[in-house]
CSV table of C-alpha atoms and ligand atoms in Angstrom, one decimal:
chain,number,residue,atom,x,y,z
H,43,UNK,CA,14.7,4.6,-7.8
H,44,UNK,CA,14.1,5.6,-11.4
H,45,UNK,CA,13.5,9.3,-11.0
H,46,UNK,CA,16.2,10.1,-8.5
H,47,UNK,CA,19.5,10.8,-10.2
H,48,UNK,CA,22.8,12.4,-9.6
H,49,UNK,CA,23.8,15.3,-11.7
H,50,UNK,CA,27.1,17.2,-11.1
H,51,UNK,CA,27.3,15.9,-7.6
H,52,UNK,CA,23.7,16.9,-6.8
H,53,UNK,CA,20.6,14.8,-6.4
H,54,UNK,CA,17.6,15.5,-8.6
H,55,UNK,CA,14.1,14.2,-8.4
H,56,UNK,CA,12.7,14.3,-11.9
H,57,UNK,CA,14.0,17.7,-13.1
H,58,UNK,CA,14.2,19.5,-9.7
H,59,UNK,CA,17.1,19.4,-7.3
H,60,UNK,CA,16.5,18.0,-3.8
H,61,UNK,CA,18.1,21.2,-2.5
H,62,UNK,CA,15.5,23.3,-4.3
H,63,UNK,CA,12.6,21.1,-3.1
H,64,UNK,CA,13.9,21.1,0.5
H,65,UNK,CA,14.1,24.9,0.4
H,66,UNK,CA,10.7,25.2,-1.1
H,67,UNK,CA,8.8,22.8,1.1
H,68,UNK,CA,11.0,22.1,4.1
H,69,UNK,CA,12.0,18.8,5.5
H,70,UNK,CA,11.0,16.1,6.2
H,71,UNK,CA,8.7,15.8,3.2
H,72,UNK,CA,7.3,13.1,1.0
H,73,UNK,CA,7.9,13.6,-2.7
H,74,UNK,CA,6.2,11.6,-5.5
H,75,UNK,CA,7.2,11.4,-9.1
H,76,UNK,CA,4.3,11.9,-11.5
H,77,UNK,CA,6.2,10.3,-14.4
H,78,UNK,CA,7.0,7.2,-12.4
H,79,UNK,CA,3.5,6.8,-11.1
H,80,UNK,CA,2.0,7.2,-14.6
H,81,UNK,CA,4.5,4.7,-16.0
H,82,UNK,CA,3.6,2.1,-13.3
H,83,UNK,CA,-0.1,2.5,-14.0
H,84,UNK,CA,0.5,2.1,-17.7
H,85,UNK,CA,2.6,-1.1,-17.0
H,86,UNK,CA,-0.3,-2.6,-15.1
H,87,UNK,CA,-2.9,-1.6,-17.7
H,88,UNK,CA,-0.7,-3.0,-20.5
H,89,UNK,CA,0.1,-6.3,-18.7
H,90,UNK,CA,-3.6,-7.1,-18.1
H,91,UNK,CA,-4.9,-5.5,-21.4
H,92,UNK,CA,-5.4,-8.9,-23.1
H,93,UNK,CA,-7.8,-10.2,-20.5
H,94,UNK,CA,-11.0,-8.8,-18.9
H,95,UNK,CA,-9.5,-7.5,-15.7
H,96,UNK,CA,-10.6,-4.9,-13.1
H,97,UNK,CA,-7.4,-3.5,-11.5
H,98,UNK,CA,-8.4,-2.2,-8.0
H,99,UNK,CA,-5.5,-0.2,-6.5
H,100,UNK,CA,-5.2,-0.9,-2.7
H,101,UNK,CA,-5.9,2.6,-1.4
H,102,UNK,CA,-4.1,1.9,1.9
H,103,UNK,CA,-0.7,1.9,0.2
H,104,UNK,CA,-0.8,5.6,-0.4
H,105,UNK,CA,-4.1,7.5,-0.1
H,106,UNK,CA,-3.5,11.1,-1.0
H,107,UNK,CA,-6.6,12.4,-3.0
H,108,UNK,CA,-4.4,13.8,-5.8
H,109,UNK,CA,-2.5,10.5,-6.2
H,110,UNK,CA,-5.8,8.7,-6.2
H,111,UNK,CA,-7.2,11.0,-8.8
H,112,UNK,CA,-4.2,10.4,-11.0
H,113,UNK,CA,-4.5,6.7,-10.7
H,114,UNK,CA,-8.3,6.5,-11.2
H,115,UNK,CA,-8.3,8.8,-14.2
H,116,UNK,CA,-6.3,6.1,-16.0
H,117,UNK,CA,-9.1,3.6,-15.6
H,118,UNK,CA,-8.0,1.9,-12.4
H,119,UNK,CA,-10.5,1.0,-9.6
H,120,UNK,CA,-10.1,0.8,-5.8
H,121,UNK,CA,-9.6,-1.9,-3.2
H,122,UNK,CA,-10.8,-0.4,0.1
H,123,UNK,CA,-10.8,-1.5,3.7
H,124,UNK,CA,-12.8,1.2,5.5
H,125,UNK,CA,-15.5,3.7,4.9
H,126,UNK,CA,-12.8,6.4,4.9
H,127,UNK,CA,-11.1,4.7,1.9
H,128,UNK,CA,-14.4,4.3,0.1
H,129,UNK,CA,-15.1,8.0,0.6
H,130,UNK,CA,-11.6,8.8,-0.6
H,131,UNK,CA,-12.0,6.6,-3.7
H,132,UNK,CA,-15.4,8.2,-4.6
H,133,UNK,CA,-14.2,11.7,-3.9
H,134,UNK,CA,-11.2,11.1,-6.3
H,135,UNK,CA,-13.4,10.0,-9.1
H,136,UNK,CA,-13.4,6.2,-8.9
H,137,UNK,CA,-16.7,4.8,-10.2
H,138,UNK,CA,-18.5,2.7,-7.5
H,139,UNK,CA,-18.6,-0.2,-9.9
H,140,UNK,CA,-14.9,-0.4,-9.7
H,141,UNK,CA,-14.6,-0.5,-5.9
H,142,UNK,CA,-14.2,-3.6,-3.8
H,143,UNK,CA,-14.4,-3.5,0.0
H,144,UNK,CA,-12.3,-6.0,1.9
H,145,UNK,CA,-11.6,-6.3,5.7
H,146,UNK,CA,-12.3,-8.5,8.6
H,147,UNK,CA,-14.2,-6.0,10.7
H,148,UNK,CA,-16.6,-3.9,8.7
H,149,UNK,CA,-19.2,-2.2,10.9
H,150,UNK,CA,-22.9,-2.0,10.2
H,151,UNK,CA,-22.5,1.7,9.3
H,152,UNK,CA,-19.7,0.9,6.8
H,153,UNK,CA,-21.7,-1.9,5.2
H,154,UNK,CA,-24.8,0.3,4.9
H,155,UNK,CA,-22.9,3.1,3.2
H,156,UNK,CA,-21.2,0.6,0.9
H,157,UNK,CA,-24.6,-0.8,-0.1
H,158,UNK,CA,-25.9,2.7,-0.7
H,159,UNK,CA,-22.9,3.5,-2.9
H,160,UNK,CA,-23.6,0.4,-5.0
H,161,UNK,CA,-20.0,-0.7,-5.2
H,162,UNK,CA,-18.7,-3.7,-7.3
H,163,UNK,CA,-18.3,-6.1,-4.4
H,164,UNK,CA,-18.3,-6.4,-0.7
H,165,UNK,CA,-15.7,-9.1,0.1
H,166,UNK,CA,-17.2,-11.1,2.9
H,167,UNK,CA,-14.6,-12.4,5.5
H,168,UNK,CA,-16.8,-14.2,8.1
H,169,UNK,CA,-20.1,-15.9,8.8
H,170,UNK,CA,-21.1,-13.0,11.1
H,171,UNK,CA,-20.4,-10.5,8.4
H,172,UNK,CA,-22.5,-12.4,5.9
H,173,UNK,CA,-25.5,-12.4,8.4
H,174,UNK,CA,-25.1,-8.7,9.2
H,175,UNK,CA,-24.9,-7.7,5.5
H,176,UNK,CA,-27.8,-10.1,4.7
H,177,UNK,CA,-30.0,-8.3,7.2
H,178,UNK,CA,-28.9,-4.8,5.9
H,179,UNK,CA,-29.6,-5.9,2.3
H,180,UNK,CA,-33.0,-7.3,3.3
H,181,UNK,CA,-34.0,-4.1,5.2
H,182,UNK,CA,-32.8,-1.8,2.3
H,183,UNK,CA,-34.6,-4.0,-0.3
H,184,UNK,CA,-31.5,-3.6,-2.5
H,185,UNK,CA,-29.6,-6.4,-4.3
H,186,UNK,CA,-26.0,-6.4,-3.0
H,187,UNK,CA,-23.1,-7.9,-4.9
H,188,UNK,CA,-20.7,-9.8,-2.8
H,189,UNK,CA,-17.6,-12.0,-3.0
H,190,UNK,CA,-16.3,-14.5,-0.5
H,191,UNK,CA,-12.7,-14.0,0.6
H,192,UNK,CA,-11.4,-17.4,1.4
H,193,UNK,CA,-8.6,-18.2,3.8
H,194,UNK,CA,-7.0,-20.9,1.8
H,195,UNK,CA,-4.4,-21.8,4.4
H,196,UNK,CA,-1.4,-21.0,2.3
H,197,UNK,CA,1.8,-19.6,3.7
H,198,UNK,CA,3.6,-17.2,1.4
H,199,UNK,CA,7.2,-16.2,2.2
H,200,UNK,CA,7.2,-12.7,3.6
H,201,UNK,CA,7.4,-10.8,6.9
H,202,UNK,CA,5.1,-12.4,9.5
H,203,UNK,CA,3.2,-9.2,10.1
H,204,UNK,CA,2.2,-8.9,6.5
H,205,UNK,CA,1.4,-12.6,5.7
H,206,UNK,CA,-2.3,-13.1,5.5
H,207,UNK,CA,-2.8,-16.5,3.8
H,208,UNK,CA,-2.4,-19.0,6.6
H,209,UNK,CA,-5.2,-20.4,8.8
H,210,UNK,CA,-3.5,-18.8,11.8
H,211,UNK,CA,-4.3,-15.3,10.5
H,212,UNK,CA,-7.6,-13.5,11.0
H,213,UNK,CA,-8.3,-13.1,7.3
H,214,UNK,CA,-11.0,-14.6,5.1
H,215,UNK,CA,-13.6,-17.3,5.6
H,216,UNK,CA,-12.1,-20.5,6.9
H,217,UNK,CA,-12.3,-23.5,4.6
H,218,UNK,CA,-14.3,-25.5,7.1
H,219,UNK,CA,-16.9,-22.7,7.2
H,220,UNK,CA,-17.6,-22.7,3.5
H,221,UNK,CA,-20.5,-25.2,3.7
H,222,UNK,CA,-22.3,-23.3,6.4
H,223,UNK,CA,-21.7,-20.1,4.5
H,224,UNK,CA,-23.4,-21.6,1.4
H,225,UNK,CA,-26.4,-22.6,3.6
H,226,UNK,CA,-26.6,-19.1,5.1
H,227,UNK,CA,-26.4,-17.5,1.7
H,228,UNK,CA,-29.7,-19.1,0.7
H,229,UNK,CA,-31.4,-17.3,3.6
H,230,UNK,CA,-30.5,-13.9,2.1
H,231,UNK,CA,-31.8,-13.7,-1.5
H,232,UNK,CA,-30.7,-10.1,-1.7
H,233,UNK,CA,-27.1,-11.1,-1.5
H,234,UNK,CA,-25.8,-11.9,-4.9
H,235,UNK,CA,-22.6,-14.0,-4.8
H,236,UNK,CA,-20.6,-12.8,-7.8
H,237,UNK,CA,-17.1,-13.7,-7.0
H,238,UNK,CA,-14.4,-15.4,-4.8
H,239,UNK,CA,-11.3,-13.6,-3.5
H,240,UNK,CA,-8.1,-14.4,-1.7
H,241,UNK,CA,-5.0,-12.3,-0.7
H,242,UNK,CA,-2.0,-14.2,0.6
H,243,UNK,CA,0.0,-11.2,2.0
H,244,UNK,CA,2.2,-8.4,0.8
H,245,UNK,CA,5.8,-8.2,-0.6
H,246,UNK,CA,5.6,-11.8,-2.0
H,247,UNK,CA,8.4,-12.4,-4.5
H,248,UNK,CA,7.6,-16.0,-5.7
H,249,UNK,CA,4.8,-17.3,-7.7
H,250,UNK,CA,4.2,-20.8,-6.2
H,251,UNK,CA,1.8,-19.6,-3.4
H,252,UNK,CA,-0.5,-17.7,-5.8
H,253,UNK,CA,-0.5,-20.6,-8.2
H,254,UNK,CA,-1.5,-23.0,-5.4
H,255,UNK,CA,-4.1,-20.4,-4.3
H,256,UNK,CA,-5.5,-20.2,-7.8
H,257,UNK,CA,-5.8,-24.0,-8.0
H,258,UNK,CA,-7.5,-24.2,-4.5
H,259,UNK,CA,-9.9,-21.3,-5.2
H,260,UNK,CA,-10.8,-22.7,-8.6
H,261,UNK,CA,-11.9,-26.0,-7.0
H,262,UNK,CA,-14.2,-24.1,-4.6
H,263,UNK,CA,-15.6,-21.9,-7.4
H,264,UNK,CA,-16.4,-24.9,-9.6
H,265,UNK,CA,-18.4,-26.5,-6.7
H,266,UNK,CA,-20.4,-23.3,-6.3
H,267,UNK,CA,-21.0,-23.0,-10.0
H,268,UNK,CA,-22.2,-26.7,-10.0
H,269,UNK,CA,-24.6,-25.7,-7.2
H,270,UNK,CA,-26.1,-23.1,-9.5
H,271,UNK,CA,-24.3,-19.9,-8.4
H,272,UNK,CA,-23.7,-17.4,-11.1
H,273,UNK,CA,-20.0,-16.6,-10.4
H,274,UNK,CA,-18.6,-13.7,-12.5
H,275,UNK,CA,-15.1,-13.0,-11.2
H,276,UNK,CA,-12.1,-14.2,-9.3
H,277,UNK,CA,-10.2,-11.7,-7.2
H,278,UNK,CA,-6.6,-12.8,-6.6
H,279,UNK,CA,-5.7,-9.9,-4.4
H,280,UNK,CA,-2.5,-7.9,-4.3
H,281,UNK,CA,0.9,-8.8,-2.8
H,282,UNK,CA,3.3,-8.5,-5.7
H,283,UNK,CA,6.7,-7.9,-4.2
H,284,UNK,CA,9.1,-5.2,-5.3
H,285,UNK,CA,12.9,-4.7,-5.0
H,286,UNK,CA,13.9,-2.5,-2.1
H,287,UNK,CA,17.6,-3.3,-2.4
H,288,UNK,CA,19.8,-3.3,-5.4
H,289,UNK,CA,20.4,-7.0,-5.6
H,290,UNK,CA,16.8,-8.0,-4.5
H,291,UNK,CA,15.0,-9.9,-7.2
H,292,UNK,CA,11.3,-9.3,-7.7
H,293,UNK,CA,8.9,-10.6,-10.3
H,294,UNK,CA,7.9,-8.4,-13.2
H,295,UNK,CA,4.3,-7.1,-13.5
H,296,UNK,CA,4.1,-9.0,-16.8
H,297,UNK,CA,5.0,-12.4,-15.3
H,298,UNK,CA,2.6,-11.8,-12.4
H,299,UNK,CA,-0.1,-10.9,-14.9
H,300,UNK,CA,0.6,-14.1,-16.8
H,301,UNK,CA,0.3,-16.3,-13.7
H,302,UNK,CA,-3.0,-14.6,-12.6
H,303,UNK,CA,-4.6,-14.6,-16.1
H,304,UNK,CA,-3.9,-18.3,-16.4
H,305,UNK,CA,-6.0,-19.0,-13.3
H,306,UNK,CA,-8.9,-16.7,-14.3
H,307,UNK,CA,-9.0,-17.8,-18.0
H,308,UNK,CA,-9.1,-21.5,-17.0
H,309,UNK,CA,-12.4,-20.7,-15.3
H,310,UNK,CA,-13.5,-18.2,-18.0
H,311,UNK,CA,-14.1,-15.6,-15.3
H,312,UNK,CA,-13.3,-11.9,-15.1
H,313,UNK,CA,-10.1,-11.2,-13.1
H,314,UNK,CA,-9.9,-8.7,-10.2
H,315,UNK,CA,-6.5,-7.7,-8.8
H,316,UNK,CA,-5.7,-5.5,-5.8
H,317,UNK,CA,-2.1,-4.2,-6.2
H,318,UNK,CA,-0.9,-1.6,-3.7
H,319,UNK,CA,2.8,-1.5,-3.1
H,320,UNK,CA,3.9,-2.5,-6.6
H,321,UNK,CA,2.0,0.4,-8.1
H,322,UNK,CA,3.2,3.3,-5.9
H,323,UNK,CA,6.2,2.4,-3.8
H,324,UNK,CA,8.9,3.3,-6.3
H,325,UNK,CA,7.2,6.6,-7.1
H,326,UNK,CA,7.9,8.1,-3.7
H,327,UNK,CA,10.8,9.2,-1.6
H,328,UNK,CA,11.1,10.8,1.9
H,329,UNK,CA,13.6,13.6,2.1
H,330,UNK,CA,15.1,14.6,5.4
H,331,UNK,CA,17.8,16.9,6.7
H,332,UNK,CA,20.8,15.8,8.8
H,333,UNK,CA,20.5,17.4,12.2
H,334,UNK,CA,23.9,16.2,13.4
H,335,UNK,CA,26.2,13.3,13.9
H,336,UNK,CA,26.9,11.6,17.2
H,337,UNK,CA,30.1,9.5,17.2
H,338,UNK,CA,30.5,7.3,20.2
H,339,UNK,CA,32.9,4.4,20.9
H,340,UNK,CA,30.1,2.0,20.1
H,341,UNK,CA,28.4,3.7,17.1
H,342,UNK,CA,28.0,6.5,14.6
H,343,UNK,CA,24.5,7.9,14.8
H,344,UNK,CA,23.3,10.0,12.0
H,345,UNK,CA,20.5,12.0,13.5
H,346,UNK,CA,18.0,13.2,10.9
H,347,UNK,CA,14.7,15.1,11.1
H,348,UNK,CA,12.5,12.2,9.9
H,349,UNK,CA,11.5,9.5,12.4
H,350,UNK,CA,9.6,6.3,12.9
H,351,UNK,CA,6.3,8.2,13.1
H,352,UNK,CA,6.9,9.4,9.5
H,353,UNK,CA,8.1,6.1,8.1
H,354,UNK,CA,7.1,3.1,10.3
H,355,UNK,CA,8.4,0.3,8.0
H,356,UNK,CA,12.0,0.0,9.3
H,357,UNK,CA,11.1,-0.5,12.9
H,358,UNK,CA,7.8,-2.3,12.3
H,359,UNK,CA,9.1,-4.9,9.8
H,360,UNK,CA,12.9,-4.5,9.9
H,361,UNK,CA,12.4,-3.2,6.4
H,362,UNK,CA,15.3,-1.9,4.3
H,363,UNK,CA,15.0,1.4,2.6
H,364,UNK,CA,17.9,2.6,0.5
H,365,UNK,CA,19.3,6.0,1.4
H,366,UNK,CA,21.1,8.5,-0.9
H,367,UNK,CA,22.9,11.5,0.4
H,368,UNK,CA,23.1,15.0,-1.1
H,369,UNK,CA,26.3,16.3,0.4
H,370,UNK,CA,27.6,19.8,0.7
H,371,UNK,CA,31.2,18.6,0.9
H,372,UNK,CA,31.7,17.6,-2.7
H,373,UNK,CA,35.2,16.3,-2.1
H,374,UNK,CA,36.2,12.6,-1.9
H,375,UNK,CA,34.8,10.5,0.9
H,376,UNK,CA,35.2,7.1,2.5
H,377,UNK,CA,32.6,4.7,3.7
H,378,UNK,CA,31.5,4.7,7.3
H,379,UNK,CA,28.9,2.8,9.2
H,380,UNK,CA,25.9,4.7,10.7
H,381,UNK,CA,22.7,4.1,12.5
H,382,UNK,CA,20.3,6.5,10.8
H,383,UNK,CA,17.9,7.6,13.6
H,384,UNK,CA,15.2,10.2,14.2
H,385,UNK,CA,14.3,12.5,17.1
H,386,UNK,CA,11.6,10.3,18.6
H,387,UNK,CA,12.1,9.0,22.1
H,388,UNK,CA,12.2,5.3,21.4
H,389,UNK,CA,15.2,3.0,20.7
H,390,UNK,CA,13.2,1.6,17.8
H,391,UNK,CA,13.2,5.0,16.2
H,392,UNK,CA,15.5,4.3,13.2
H,393,UNK,CA,15.4,4.4,9.5
H,394,UNK,CA,18.5,2.2,9.0
H,395,UNK,CA,20.9,0.2,11.2
H,396,UNK,CA,24.6,-0.3,10.3
H,397,UNK,CA,24.2,1.5,7.0
H,398,UNK,CA,27.3,2.4,4.9
H,399,UNK,CA,27.2,6.1,4.1
H,400,UNK,CA,29.9,8.6,3.2
H,401,UNK,CA,32.0,9.7,6.2
H,402,UNK,CA,31.9,13.4,5.1
H,403,UNK,CA,28.1,13.7,5.6
H,404,UNK,CA,27.4,16.6,7.9
H,405,UNK,CA,24.6,18.6,9.5
H,406,UNK,CA,22.4,20.4,6.9
H,407,UNK,CA,23.0,17.7,4.3
H,408,UNK,CA,19.9,16.0,2.8
H,409,UNK,CA,19.1,12.4,2.6
H,410,UNK,CA,16.6,10.7,0.3
H,411,UNK,CA,15.0,7.6,1.7
H,412,UNK,CA,13.9,5.5,-1.3
H,413,UNK,CA,10.9,3.4,-2.1
H,414,UNK,CA,8.7,5.3,0.4
H,415,UNK,CA,5.7,5.8,-1.9
H,416,UNK,CA,3.8,2.8,-0.4
H,417,UNK,CA,2.9,2.5,3.3
H,418,UNK,CA,4.9,5.6,4.1
H,419,UNK,CA,2.7,8.7,4.5
H,420,UNK,CA,-0.4,6.5,4.8
H,421,UNK,CA,1.0,4.8,8.0
H,422,UNK,CA,2.4,8.0,9.6
H,423,UNK,CA,1.2,9.2,13.0
H,424,UNK,CA,1.5,12.2,15.3
H,425,UNK,CA,3.6,10.3,17.9
H,426,UNK,CA,5.7,12.6,20.1
H,427,UNK,CA,3.3,15.3,18.9
H,428,UNK,CA,5.2,15.6,15.6
H,429,UNK,CA,3.3,17.0,12.7
H,430,UNK,CA,2.2,14.9,9.7
H,431,UNK,CA,4.4,15.6,6.7
H,432,UNK,CA,3.6,17.5,3.5
H,433,UNK,CA,3.3,15.5,0.3
H,434,UNK,CA,4.6,17.0,-3.0
H,435,UNK,CA,3.9,15.9,-6.5
H,436,UNK,CA,6.9,16.5,-8.8
H,437,UNK,CA,6.2,16.5,-12.6
H,438,UNK,CA,9.2,17.3,-14.7
H,439,UNK,CA,10.4,20.7,-13.6
H,440,UNK,CA,7.1,21.5,-11.8
H,441,UNK,CA,6.2,20.7,-8.3
H,442,UNK,CA,2.9,21.0,-6.4
H,443,UNK,CA,2.0,20.7,-2.8
H,444,UNK,CA,-0.7,18.0,-2.6
H,445,UNK,CA,-0.9,17.9,1.2
H,446,UNK,CA,0.2,20.8,3.4
H,447,UNK,CA,2.4,20.2,6.4
H,448,UNK,CA,0.0,19.8,9.4
H,449,UNK,CA,-0.2,22.7,11.8
H,450,UNK,CA,-0.1,22.5,15.6
H,451,UNK,CA,-3.7,23.8,15.6
H,452,UNK,CA,-4.8,21.0,13.3
H,453,UNK,CA,-3.0,18.5,15.4
H,454,UNK,CA,-5.0,19.2,18.5
H,455,UNK,CA,-8.2,20.5,16.8
H,456,UNK,CA,-10.4,17.6,18.1
H,457,UNK,CA,-9.1,17.7,21.6
H,458,UNK,CA,-11.5,19.4,24.0
H,459,UNK,CA,-9.9,22.2,26.0
H,460,UNK,CA,-12.0,22.1,29.2
A,1478,LLP,N1,-5.7,-6.5,-0.9
A,1478,LLP,C1,-5.8,-6.7,0.5
A,1478,LLP,C2,-7.0,-7.4,0.9
A,1478,LLP,C3,-4.8,-6.3,1.4
A,1478,LLP,O1,-4.9,-6.5,2.7
A,1478,LLP,C4,-3.7,-5.6,0.9
A,1478,LLP,C5,-2.6,-5.2,1.8
A,1478,LLP,C6,-3.6,-5.4,-0.5
A,1478,LLP,C7,-4.6,-5.9,-1.3
A,1478,LLP,C8,-2.4,-4.7,-1.2
A,1478,LLP,O2,-1.2,-5.5,-1.0
A,1478,LLP,P1,0.1,-5.0,-1.8
A,1478,LLP,O3,-0.1,-5.2,-3.2
A,1478,LLP,O4,0.4,-3.6,-1.4
A,1478,LLP,O5,1.1,-6.0,-1.3
A,1478,LLP,N2,2.1,-2.0,5.8
A,1478,LLP,C9,2.8,-3.1,5.2
A,1478,LLP,C10,1.9,-3.8,4.1
A,1478,LLP,C11,0.5,-4.2,4.6
A,1478,LLP,C12,-0.3,-4.7,3.5
A,1478,LLP,C13,-1.7,-4.8,4.0
A,1478,LLP,N3,-2.6,-5.3,3.0
A,1478,LLP,C14,4.1,-2.7,4.7
A,1478,LLP,O6,4.5,-1.5,4.8
A,1478,LLP,O7,4.9,-3.6,4.2
């Protein structure tokens, strides 16, 4: 974590101490480093600068309006998966012509609104969606730009729950449906097929799958071009893996760009990419206070005030998030093994299992849970009637609340008190 560092036995996030930030905003809270986010955006822009590319940030990874504004103001577009995300993108200044809309279950209402907004592409994932959109386009009299997201039946090594490339997953149009799809397309002249898309999954740390995908998709595209379709772009999705642990190797943005550009340039098509995690994960941490320590014969439990409803990843994907401690006891310590758990009433409520932490950690100390900028706040819930957390943007020695801690009144605002 680039912007979290130890100075005189204290943890600092950019130029502010965690102690100060915790006092100011309370815990648990999500913190984002403006410097790190900007740096990541610039790395993406630089890596793809030599080739016509639309970088569409996957809004689902972290969707706070202020973070989006910051990302879009630097020329990045949006990959969206619901009307809510399209609205967030537009509200944060993303031009419609840089928005792509993916997803296996877009409703008629969502499709109509996407057509009205005039976005870059609606990425079709089934025959039924093509028919629905075809009718909507016909009724509106508008031309609608679409891409076909193809399920290329490629398995990429990652956690099962975030692998989307195999034929056993719900994503994309099946290879065997591509002929029927072409015939259907001819019935809807208002649908303009501009591109082809694929997305193999998330947290992928090898290149072979995307290279195979590039080859397979290129063959399909060439056939469509030979059939007279005027294809403009190839969308190779997101999925670039990152390093959550010190010794975990992940590809560089540059090498990823090189592999993707090779595919697009061999077809002479514009490249579209949809990075989420790789753009924002490292920019965020979750800070939490130690509530107490329970030492039993079997285990040491470090009970903190953040829980699975705040950060789902450990329990949902057995994901590793590194933890740093800001200790009040500055004297020497030894290693001890802890389960880091939250207050939620589920055995699966943990942030880490069997984690080595200092044995002098005590109630009131702070912990920083690393790499929480992607799929952290955006996946949080009110489970156990716990309030959604505040989000804070830290910029040098300045900090700004970009989302207030939810209030109890907000939590039950839509419930009807009969
Ligand atoms: N494009 C599409 C169509 C996607 O479904 C996704 C992620 C992305 C792009 C962005 O992928 P990324 O670059 O972030 O890998 N909640 C899980 C990750 C779910 C990813 C869902 N789709 C996690 O916390 O690991």
